[in-house]
XYZ file of C-alpha atoms in Angstrom:
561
model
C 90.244 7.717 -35.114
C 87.328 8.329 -37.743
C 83.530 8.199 -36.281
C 80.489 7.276 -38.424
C 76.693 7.722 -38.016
C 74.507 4.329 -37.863
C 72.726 5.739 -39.879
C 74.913 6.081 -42.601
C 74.046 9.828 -43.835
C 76.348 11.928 -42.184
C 79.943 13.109 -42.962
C 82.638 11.034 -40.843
C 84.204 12.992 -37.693
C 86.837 13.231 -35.251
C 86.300 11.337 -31.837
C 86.471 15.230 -30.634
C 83.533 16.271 -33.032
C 81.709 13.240 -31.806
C 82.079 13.857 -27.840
C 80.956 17.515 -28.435
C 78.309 16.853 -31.398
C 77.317 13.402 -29.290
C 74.416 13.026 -32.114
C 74.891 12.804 -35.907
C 73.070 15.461 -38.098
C 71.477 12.357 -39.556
C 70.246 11.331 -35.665
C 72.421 8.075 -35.888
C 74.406 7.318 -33.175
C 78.362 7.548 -33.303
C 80.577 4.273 -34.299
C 84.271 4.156 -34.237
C 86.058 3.088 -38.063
C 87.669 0.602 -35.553
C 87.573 -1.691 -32.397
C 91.080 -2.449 -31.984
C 91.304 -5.972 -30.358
C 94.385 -6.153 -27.376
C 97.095 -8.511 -27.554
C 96.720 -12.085 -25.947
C 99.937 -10.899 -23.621
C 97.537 -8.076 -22.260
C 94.962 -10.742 -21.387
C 97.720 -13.650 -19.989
C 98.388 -10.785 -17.282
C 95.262 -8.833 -16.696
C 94.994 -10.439 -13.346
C 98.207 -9.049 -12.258
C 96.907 -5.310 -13.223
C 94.892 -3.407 -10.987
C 91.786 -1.320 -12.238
C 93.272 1.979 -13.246
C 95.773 -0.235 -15.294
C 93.859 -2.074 -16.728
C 91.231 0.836 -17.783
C 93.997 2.915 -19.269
C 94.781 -0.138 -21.351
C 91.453 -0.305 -22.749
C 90.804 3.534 -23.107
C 94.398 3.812 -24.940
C 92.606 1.199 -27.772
C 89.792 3.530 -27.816
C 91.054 7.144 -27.469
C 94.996 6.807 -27.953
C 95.298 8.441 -31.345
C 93.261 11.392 -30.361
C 94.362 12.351 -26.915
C 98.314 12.606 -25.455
C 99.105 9.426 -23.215
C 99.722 11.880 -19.718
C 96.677 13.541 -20.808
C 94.374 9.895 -21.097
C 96.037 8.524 -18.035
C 95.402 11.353 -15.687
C 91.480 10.621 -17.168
C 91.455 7.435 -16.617
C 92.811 7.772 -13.113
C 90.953 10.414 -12.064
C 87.614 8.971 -13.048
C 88.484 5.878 -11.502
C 89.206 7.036 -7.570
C 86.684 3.875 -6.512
C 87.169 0.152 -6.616
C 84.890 -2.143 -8.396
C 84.850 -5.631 -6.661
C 83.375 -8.697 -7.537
C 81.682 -10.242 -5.215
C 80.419 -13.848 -4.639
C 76.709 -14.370 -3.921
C 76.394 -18.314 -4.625
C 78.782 -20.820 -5.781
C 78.459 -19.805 -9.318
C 76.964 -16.416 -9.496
C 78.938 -13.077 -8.645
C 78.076 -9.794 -8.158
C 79.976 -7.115 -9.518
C 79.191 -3.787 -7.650
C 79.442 -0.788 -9.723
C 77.847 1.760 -6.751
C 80.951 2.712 -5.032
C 81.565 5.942 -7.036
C 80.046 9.402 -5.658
C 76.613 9.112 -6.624
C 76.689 4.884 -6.360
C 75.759 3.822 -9.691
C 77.390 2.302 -12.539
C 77.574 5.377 -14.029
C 79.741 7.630 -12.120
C 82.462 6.160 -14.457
C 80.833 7.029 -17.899
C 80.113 10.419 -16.490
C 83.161 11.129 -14.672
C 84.944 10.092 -17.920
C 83.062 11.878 -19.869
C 83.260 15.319 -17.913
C 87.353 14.951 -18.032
C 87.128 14.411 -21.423
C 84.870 17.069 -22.840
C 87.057 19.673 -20.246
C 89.891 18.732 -22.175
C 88.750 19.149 -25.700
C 86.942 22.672 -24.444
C 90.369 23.851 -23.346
C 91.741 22.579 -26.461
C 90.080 24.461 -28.711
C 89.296 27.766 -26.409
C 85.565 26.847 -26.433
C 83.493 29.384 -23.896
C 80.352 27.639 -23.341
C 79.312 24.165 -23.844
C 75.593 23.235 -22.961
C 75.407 19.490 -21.651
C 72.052 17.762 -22.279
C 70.625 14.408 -20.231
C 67.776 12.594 -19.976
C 67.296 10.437 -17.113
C 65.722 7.528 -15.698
C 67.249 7.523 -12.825
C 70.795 7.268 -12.296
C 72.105 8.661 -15.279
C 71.324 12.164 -13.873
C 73.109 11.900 -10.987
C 76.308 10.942 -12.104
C 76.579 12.937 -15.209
C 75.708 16.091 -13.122
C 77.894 15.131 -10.178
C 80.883 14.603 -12.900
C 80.585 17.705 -14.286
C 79.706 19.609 -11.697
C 82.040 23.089 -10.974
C 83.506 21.985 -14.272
C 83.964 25.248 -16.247
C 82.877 26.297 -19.192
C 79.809 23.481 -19.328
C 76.255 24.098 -18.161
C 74.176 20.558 -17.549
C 70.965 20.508 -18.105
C 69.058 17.191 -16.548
C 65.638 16.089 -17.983
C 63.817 13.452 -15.798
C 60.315 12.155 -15.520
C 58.502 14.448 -12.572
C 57.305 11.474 -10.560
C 58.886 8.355 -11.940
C 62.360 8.720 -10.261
C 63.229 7.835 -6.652
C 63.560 10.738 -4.050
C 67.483 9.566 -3.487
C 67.544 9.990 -7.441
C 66.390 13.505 -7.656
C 67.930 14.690 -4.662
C 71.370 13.847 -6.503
C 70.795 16.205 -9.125
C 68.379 19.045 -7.740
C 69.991 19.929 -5.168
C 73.362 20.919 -6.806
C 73.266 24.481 -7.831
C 76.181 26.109 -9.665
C 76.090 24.680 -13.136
C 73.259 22.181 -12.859
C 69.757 22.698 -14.100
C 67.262 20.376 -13.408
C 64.419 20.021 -15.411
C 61.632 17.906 -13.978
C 59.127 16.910 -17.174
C 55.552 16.140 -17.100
C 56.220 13.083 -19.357
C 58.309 9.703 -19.229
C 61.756 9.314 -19.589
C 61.352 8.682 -23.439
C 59.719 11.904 -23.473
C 62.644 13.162 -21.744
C 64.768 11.272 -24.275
C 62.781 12.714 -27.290
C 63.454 16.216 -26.120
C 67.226 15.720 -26.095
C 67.260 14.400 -29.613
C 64.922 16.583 -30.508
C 67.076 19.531 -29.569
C 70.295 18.537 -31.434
C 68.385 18.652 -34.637
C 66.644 22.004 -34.491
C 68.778 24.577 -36.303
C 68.249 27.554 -34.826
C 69.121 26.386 -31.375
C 72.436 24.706 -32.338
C 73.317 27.476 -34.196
C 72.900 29.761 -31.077
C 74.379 27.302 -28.570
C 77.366 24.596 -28.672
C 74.966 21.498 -27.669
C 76.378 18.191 -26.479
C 74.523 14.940 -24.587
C 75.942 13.031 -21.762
C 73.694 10.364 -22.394
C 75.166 6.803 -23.326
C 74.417 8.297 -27.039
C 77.809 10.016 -26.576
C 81.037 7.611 -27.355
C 82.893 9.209 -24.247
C 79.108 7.875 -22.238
C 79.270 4.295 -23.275
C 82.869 3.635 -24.220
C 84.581 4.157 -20.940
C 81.668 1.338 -19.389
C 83.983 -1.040 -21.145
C 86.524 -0.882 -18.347
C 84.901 -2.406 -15.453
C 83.966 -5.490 -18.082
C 87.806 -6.218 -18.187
C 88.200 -5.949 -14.430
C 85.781 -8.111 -13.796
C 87.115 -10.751 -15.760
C 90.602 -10.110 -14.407
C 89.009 -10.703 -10.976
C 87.423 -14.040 -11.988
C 91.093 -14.887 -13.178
C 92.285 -14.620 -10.073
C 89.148 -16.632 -8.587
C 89.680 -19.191 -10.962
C 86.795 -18.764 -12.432
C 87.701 -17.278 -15.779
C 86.949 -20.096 -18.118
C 82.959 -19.635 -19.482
C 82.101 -16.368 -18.237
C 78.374 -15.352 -18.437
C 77.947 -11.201 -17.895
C 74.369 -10.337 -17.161
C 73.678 -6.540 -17.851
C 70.291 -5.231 -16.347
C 69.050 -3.424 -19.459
C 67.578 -0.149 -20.292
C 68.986 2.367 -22.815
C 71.241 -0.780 -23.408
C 74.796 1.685 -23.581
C 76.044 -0.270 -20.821
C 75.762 -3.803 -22.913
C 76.807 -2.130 -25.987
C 80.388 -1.642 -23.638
C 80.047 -5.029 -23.111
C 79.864 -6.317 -26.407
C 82.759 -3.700 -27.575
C 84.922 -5.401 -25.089
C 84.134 -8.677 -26.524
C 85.450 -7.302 -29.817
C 88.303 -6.476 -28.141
C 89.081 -9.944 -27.315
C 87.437 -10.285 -24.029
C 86.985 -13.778 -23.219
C 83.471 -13.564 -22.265
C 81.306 -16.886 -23.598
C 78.226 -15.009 -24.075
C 75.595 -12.059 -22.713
C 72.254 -11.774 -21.022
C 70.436 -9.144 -21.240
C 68.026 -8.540 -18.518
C 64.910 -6.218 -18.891
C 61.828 -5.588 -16.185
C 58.111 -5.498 -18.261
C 59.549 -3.081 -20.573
C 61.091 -5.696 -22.533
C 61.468 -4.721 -26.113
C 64.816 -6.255 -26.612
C 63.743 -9.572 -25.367
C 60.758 -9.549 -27.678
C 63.424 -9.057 -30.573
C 65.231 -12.070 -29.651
C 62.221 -13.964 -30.027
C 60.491 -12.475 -32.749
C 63.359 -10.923 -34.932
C 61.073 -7.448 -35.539
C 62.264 -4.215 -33.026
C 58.837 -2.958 -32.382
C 59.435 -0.047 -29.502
C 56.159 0.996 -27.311
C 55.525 3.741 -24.997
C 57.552 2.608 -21.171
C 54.965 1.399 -18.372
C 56.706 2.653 -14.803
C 58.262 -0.450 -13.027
C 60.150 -0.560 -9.567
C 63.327 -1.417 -11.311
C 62.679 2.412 -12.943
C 66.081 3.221 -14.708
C 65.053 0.392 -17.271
C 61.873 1.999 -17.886
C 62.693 2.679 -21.737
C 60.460 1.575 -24.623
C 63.083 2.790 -27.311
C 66.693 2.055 -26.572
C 68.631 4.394 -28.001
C 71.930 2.039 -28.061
C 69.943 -0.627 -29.676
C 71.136 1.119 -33.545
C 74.471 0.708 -32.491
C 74.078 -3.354 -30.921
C 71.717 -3.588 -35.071
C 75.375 -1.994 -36.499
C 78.113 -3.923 -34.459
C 76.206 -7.261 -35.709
C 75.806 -5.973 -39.510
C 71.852 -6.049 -38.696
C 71.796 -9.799 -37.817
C 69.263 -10.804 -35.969
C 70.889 -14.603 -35.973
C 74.215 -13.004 -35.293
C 73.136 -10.833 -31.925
C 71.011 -13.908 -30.440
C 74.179 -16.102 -30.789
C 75.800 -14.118 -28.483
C 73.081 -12.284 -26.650
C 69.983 -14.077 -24.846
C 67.496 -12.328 -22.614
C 65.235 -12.096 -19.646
C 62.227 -10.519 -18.674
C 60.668 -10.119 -15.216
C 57.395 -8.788 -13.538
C 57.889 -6.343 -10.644
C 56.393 -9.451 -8.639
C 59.531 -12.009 -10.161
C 61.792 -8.908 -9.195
C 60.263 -8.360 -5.481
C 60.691 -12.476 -4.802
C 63.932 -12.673 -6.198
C 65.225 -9.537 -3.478
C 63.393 -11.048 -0.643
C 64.830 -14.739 -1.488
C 68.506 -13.271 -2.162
C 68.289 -11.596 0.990
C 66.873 -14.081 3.158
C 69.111 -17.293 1.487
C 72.344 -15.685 1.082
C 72.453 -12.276 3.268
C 73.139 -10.326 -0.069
C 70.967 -7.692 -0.410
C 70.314 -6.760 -4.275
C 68.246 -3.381 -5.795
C 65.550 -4.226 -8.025
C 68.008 -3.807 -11.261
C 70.716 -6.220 -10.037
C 68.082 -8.515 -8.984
C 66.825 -8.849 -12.563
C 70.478 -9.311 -12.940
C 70.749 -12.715 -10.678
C 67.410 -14.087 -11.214
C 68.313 -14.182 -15.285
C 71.870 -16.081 -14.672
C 69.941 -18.690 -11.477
C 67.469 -19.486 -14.249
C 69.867 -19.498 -17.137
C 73.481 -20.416 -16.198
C 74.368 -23.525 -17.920
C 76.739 -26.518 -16.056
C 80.029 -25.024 -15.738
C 79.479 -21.322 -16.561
C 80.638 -18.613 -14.210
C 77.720 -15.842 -13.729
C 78.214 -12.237 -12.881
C 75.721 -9.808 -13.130
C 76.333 -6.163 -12.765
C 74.922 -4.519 -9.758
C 74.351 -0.823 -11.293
C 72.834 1.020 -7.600
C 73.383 0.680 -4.091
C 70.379 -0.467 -2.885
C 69.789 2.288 -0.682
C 68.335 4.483 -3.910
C 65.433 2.179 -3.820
C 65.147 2.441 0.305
C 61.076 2.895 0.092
C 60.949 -0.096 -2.702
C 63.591 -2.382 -0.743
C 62.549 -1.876 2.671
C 59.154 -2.669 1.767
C 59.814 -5.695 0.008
C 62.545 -7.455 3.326
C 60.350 -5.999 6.105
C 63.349 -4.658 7.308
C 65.171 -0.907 7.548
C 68.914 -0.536 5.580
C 71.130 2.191 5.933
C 71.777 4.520 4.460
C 75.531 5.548 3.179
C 76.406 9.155 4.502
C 77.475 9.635 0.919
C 72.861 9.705 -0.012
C 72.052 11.376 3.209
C 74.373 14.080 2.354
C 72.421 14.304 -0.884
C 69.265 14.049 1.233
C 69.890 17.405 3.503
C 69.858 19.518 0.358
C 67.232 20.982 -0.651
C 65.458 20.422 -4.224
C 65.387 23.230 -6.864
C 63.913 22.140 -10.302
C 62.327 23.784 -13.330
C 58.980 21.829 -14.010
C 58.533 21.624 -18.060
C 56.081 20.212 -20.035
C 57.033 17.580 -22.954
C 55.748 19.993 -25.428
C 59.502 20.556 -27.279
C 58.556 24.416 -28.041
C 58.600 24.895 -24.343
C 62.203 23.668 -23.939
C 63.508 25.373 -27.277
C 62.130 28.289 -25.173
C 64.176 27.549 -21.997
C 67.272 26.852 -23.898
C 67.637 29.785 -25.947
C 66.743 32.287 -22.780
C 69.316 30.292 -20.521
C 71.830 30.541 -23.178
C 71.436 34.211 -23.019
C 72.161 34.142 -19.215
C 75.038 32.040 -19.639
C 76.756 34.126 -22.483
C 76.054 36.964 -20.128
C 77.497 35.474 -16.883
C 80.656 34.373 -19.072
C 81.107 38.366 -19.174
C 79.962 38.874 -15.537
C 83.711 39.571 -14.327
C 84.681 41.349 -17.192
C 85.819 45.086 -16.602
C 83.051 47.384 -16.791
C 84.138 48.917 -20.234
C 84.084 45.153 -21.658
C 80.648 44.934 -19.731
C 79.268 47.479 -21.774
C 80.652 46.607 -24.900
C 79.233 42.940 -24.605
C 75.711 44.325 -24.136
C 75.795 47.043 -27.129
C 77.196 43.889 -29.085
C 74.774 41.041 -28.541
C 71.108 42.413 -28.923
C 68.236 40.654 -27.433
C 66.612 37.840 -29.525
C 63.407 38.948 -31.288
C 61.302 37.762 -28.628
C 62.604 39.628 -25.751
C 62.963 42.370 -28.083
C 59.061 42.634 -27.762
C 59.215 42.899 -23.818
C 62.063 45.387 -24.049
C 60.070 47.924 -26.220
C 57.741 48.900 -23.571
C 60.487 48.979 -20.820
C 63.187 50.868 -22.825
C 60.328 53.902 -23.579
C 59.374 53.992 -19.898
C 63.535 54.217 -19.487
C 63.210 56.734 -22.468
C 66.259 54.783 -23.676
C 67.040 53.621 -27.624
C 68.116 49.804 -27.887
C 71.103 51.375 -29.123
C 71.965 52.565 -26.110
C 71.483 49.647 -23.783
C 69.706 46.407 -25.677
C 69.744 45.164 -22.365
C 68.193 46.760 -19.385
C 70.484 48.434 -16.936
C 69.064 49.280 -13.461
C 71.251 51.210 -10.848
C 69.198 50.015 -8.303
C 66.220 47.571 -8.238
C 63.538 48.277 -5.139
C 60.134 46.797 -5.940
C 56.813 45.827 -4.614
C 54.081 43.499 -5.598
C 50.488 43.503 -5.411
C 49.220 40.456 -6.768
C 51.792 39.833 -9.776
C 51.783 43.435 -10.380
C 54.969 45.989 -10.033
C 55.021 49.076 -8.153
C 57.522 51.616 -8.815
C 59.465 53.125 -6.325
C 61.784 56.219 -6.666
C 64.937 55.134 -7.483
C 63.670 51.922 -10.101
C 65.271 53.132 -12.796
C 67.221 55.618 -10.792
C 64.893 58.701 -12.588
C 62.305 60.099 -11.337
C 58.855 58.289 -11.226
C 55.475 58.643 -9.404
C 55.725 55.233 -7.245
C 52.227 55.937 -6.822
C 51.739 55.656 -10.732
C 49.789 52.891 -11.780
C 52.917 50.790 -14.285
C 51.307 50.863 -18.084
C 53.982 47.925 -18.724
C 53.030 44.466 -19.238
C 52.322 42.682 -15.646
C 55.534 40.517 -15.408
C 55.804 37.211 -14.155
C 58.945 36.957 -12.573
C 61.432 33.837 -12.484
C 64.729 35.163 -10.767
C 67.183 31.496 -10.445
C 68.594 32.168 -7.064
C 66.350 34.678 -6.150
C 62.976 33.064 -6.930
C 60.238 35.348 -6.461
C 57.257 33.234 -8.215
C 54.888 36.159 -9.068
C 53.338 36.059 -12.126
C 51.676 37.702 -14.647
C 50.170 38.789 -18.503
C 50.899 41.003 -21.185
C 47.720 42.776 -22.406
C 47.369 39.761 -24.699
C 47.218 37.673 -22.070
C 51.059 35.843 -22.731
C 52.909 35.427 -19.847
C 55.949 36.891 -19.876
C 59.217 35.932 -17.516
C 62.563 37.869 -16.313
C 65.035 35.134 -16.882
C 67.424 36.027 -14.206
C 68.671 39.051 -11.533
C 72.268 39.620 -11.208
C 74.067 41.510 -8.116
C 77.171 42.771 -10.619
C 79.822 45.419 -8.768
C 76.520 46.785 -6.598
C 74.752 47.198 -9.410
C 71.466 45.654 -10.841
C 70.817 43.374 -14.057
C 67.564 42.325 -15.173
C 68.023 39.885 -18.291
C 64.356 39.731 -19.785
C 63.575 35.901 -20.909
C 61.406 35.026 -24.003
C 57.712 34.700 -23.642
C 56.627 31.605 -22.031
């Protein structure tokens, strides 16, 4: 199947160029040609089908023509090793909880999908090194890096709001290790956001690194959120409560409505949508004004819908042909205060036992105030409660517990890069961590094919600079070793400065010598020493990374910071 840009100015691709692209050159998002509706036998029977069944069904319409049937089915399955039950709250309003996955939000399936999927096509095509990027408000983090954690040949990289995510939330992705970066912005998540897009459409850094996003930008993000949409209607089925379904999406980034509103394509028999925001409510000021007018996001306690530019929104404008009259027919919204959302968790907990996070609670409150006479609500519940412990807790007066699957999150312990919002910084990051990552590709090679990787891939320009004044002190040409070989590494510091022992460089220097080299400031991952430092111009300067390689010693100088 054939992909198009929203925004209409970029060539068409393969579903494969569009999971590994995930952006358009011309910053649209991706479309598919076709939404391929299901046959009205597929829908007589879907309460028959289980979950995985019924998933496979829908991700055959999506991604059949692209990827073998064993191949999409063991996908499917394996993404889908959690139930998704519906469950009643009132007479006429169910919850359907989408936190029993690893991580225990809605999307461990668009991440766990996602992960499978972009293995596959790296495999495919013999791809080394594939450089995930995500922004998060919350949730999104966790589950993408959880999915693709250990996965080889991709390297995450998670961009979240320093301060504006819960400590359950972070823990989930900074405390992961192996292939997981976690970068912790001075900014908002839109600044986060901004960075991501930002980085797909500088040319130098996509033509040094293969960059994809596991954001709900990415069709194998969104699309897959389609499936628990049809098993939620195949569970009313079998309620008896089929006829007039109302879905009520808590809405952010709005991917996860967008899933929604493909599956009504599809034939879904779902009457209509709500779309619930917290005060950052630019969709609901569409529906009433007809002008998208997105703002800087104000922090809420319902945080992953703190968005003031929803990405998916260009592809809800595209679906309806850029209707306005056509989206509120089958769309309406809602839009609560952090003081509606706090009432409606302390009433829902106190009247029916059922205790709802801040998200699904903006969820219910929309369908109590909305549902017409003889409509069927169900809202999605998109986080255990237990994320928001401090912000629940507070607002019942009472403790919850916590699953074991959060307080094993909770023992880890937190390793982040903090990063400004400026984008030079993370161009900066990028490009030296893509060095590492080429270089640990090669870190089991044989020695010979060691050596020959390092004569063959000089140092960018930048490090070049800090690798003049080391390679003369090594009285080495970059011919001879563009990257810095040490024998043995033994050094001490004295307030960000290096002292040379005997064996540094494994020749003989004075360690009493005073080092003419630029004071370093040194950023090991793994081996984090913190010490910092400036050239004589007063730039700091970093070491990117120290590798232990056959009892030997690499030093792989970063770029200036």
């Amino acid at each position: 199947m054939q992909y198009y840009s929203t925004n209409k100015q970029a060539p068409d691709v393969t579903l494969e160029e569009a999971v590994v692209k995930g952006l358009a050159a011309d910053k649209g998002l991706f479309m598919p040609f076709t939404i391929k509706p299901l046959p009205q036998e597929f829908y007589d029977s879907i309460d028959t089908l289980g979950f995985q069944e019924i998933a496979y069904r829908v991700a055959d319409a999506f991604f059949g023509e692209d990827v073998p049937a064993d191949t999409l089915k063991q996908i499917v399955y394996d993404t889908l090793s959690f139930d998704v039950p519906l469950v009643k709250v009132t007479e006429n309003i169910y919850s359907l909880e989408l936190f029993h996955g690893p991580t225990l939000a809605f999307k461990d399936v668009g991440g766990r999908f996602m992960a499978r999927l972009l293995g596959y096509f790296i495999r495919k095509e013999g791809k080394k090194q594939v450089n995930v990027l995500v922004a998060t408000s919350g949730d999104t983090g966790s589950a993408v890096a959880n999915g693709f954690l250990g996965v080889e040949g991709i390297h995450v990289y998670v961009l979240y709001p320093k301060g504006k995510v819960s400590e359950i939330q972070e823990k989930q992705f900074t405390t992961l290790g192996q292939n997981i970066t976690a970068l912790e912005v001075d900014g908002t998540f839109d600044d986060c956001q901004a960075l991501v897009k930002a980085a797909f459409m500088d040319k130098e850094l996509n033509s040094r690194l293969q960059l994809t996003s596991a954001n709900s930008i990415n069709v194998a993000r969104f699309l897959p959120q389609a499936f628990y949409y049809f098993y939620a209607y195949a569970q009313l089925k079998r309620a008896g409560k089929a006829a007039n379904a109302v879905i009520c999406v808590p809405s952010g980034n709005f991917g996860n409505i967008t899933a929604g509103l493909f599956g009504k394509r599809m034939g879904l028999p779902i009457k209509r949508f709500i779309a619930s925001n917290n005060r950052n409510d630019i969709f609901y000021q569409y529906l009433q004004t007809g002008v998208y007018a997105p703002r800087p996001s104000v922090a809420t306690i319902a945080n992953a819908m703190d968005v003031g530019d929803p990405s998916n929104f260009a592809r809800v404008l595209d679906l309806y042909g850029g209707s306005h009259a056509a989206i509120s027919a089958e769309i309406s919204g809602a839009a609560y205060t952090d003081e509606q959302i706090a009432e409606t968790v302390k009433n829902v907990w106190t009247d029916e036992h059922y205790l709802l996070d801040p998200h699904g609670a903006c969820g219910f409150r929309a369908l109590q105030e909305g549902l017409q006479p003889g409509e069927t609500g169900v809202f999605l519940e998109t986080a255990h409660p237990a994320k928001f412990k401090d912000t629940v807790e507070n607002i019942i007066g009472e403790a919850i517990q916590i699953p074991e699957k959060l307080q094993a999150f909770m023992r880890g312990e937190k390793k982040s890069l903090p990063m400004s919002k400026d984008f030079a910084d993370f161009l900066r990051l990028l490009l030296a961590c893509g060095d590492v990552a080429a270089l640990e590709q090669a870190w089991m090679w044989e020695e010979a094919q060691f050596e020959a990787f390092l004569r063959n891939n000089p140092p960018t320009q930048a490090q070049q600079v800090v690798l003049s004044e080391v390679a003369a002190r090594l009285k080495l040409t970059p011919m001879e070793h563009p990257w810095v070989y040490l024998k043995e590494l033994q050094a001490s510091f004295d307030y960000g400065k290096i002292k040379y022992t005997e064996d540094y460089y494994d020749i003989d220097m004075n360690p009493a010598a005073e080092p003419t080299a630029p004071e370093w400031k040194v950023y090991f991952e793994g081996n984090f020493w913190g010490h910092s430092g400036r050239d004589r111009a007063g730039v700091e300067i970093k070491l990117n990374k120290h590798f232990d390689w056959a009892g030997h010693h690499w030093i792989i100088p970063a770029v200036y910071s």
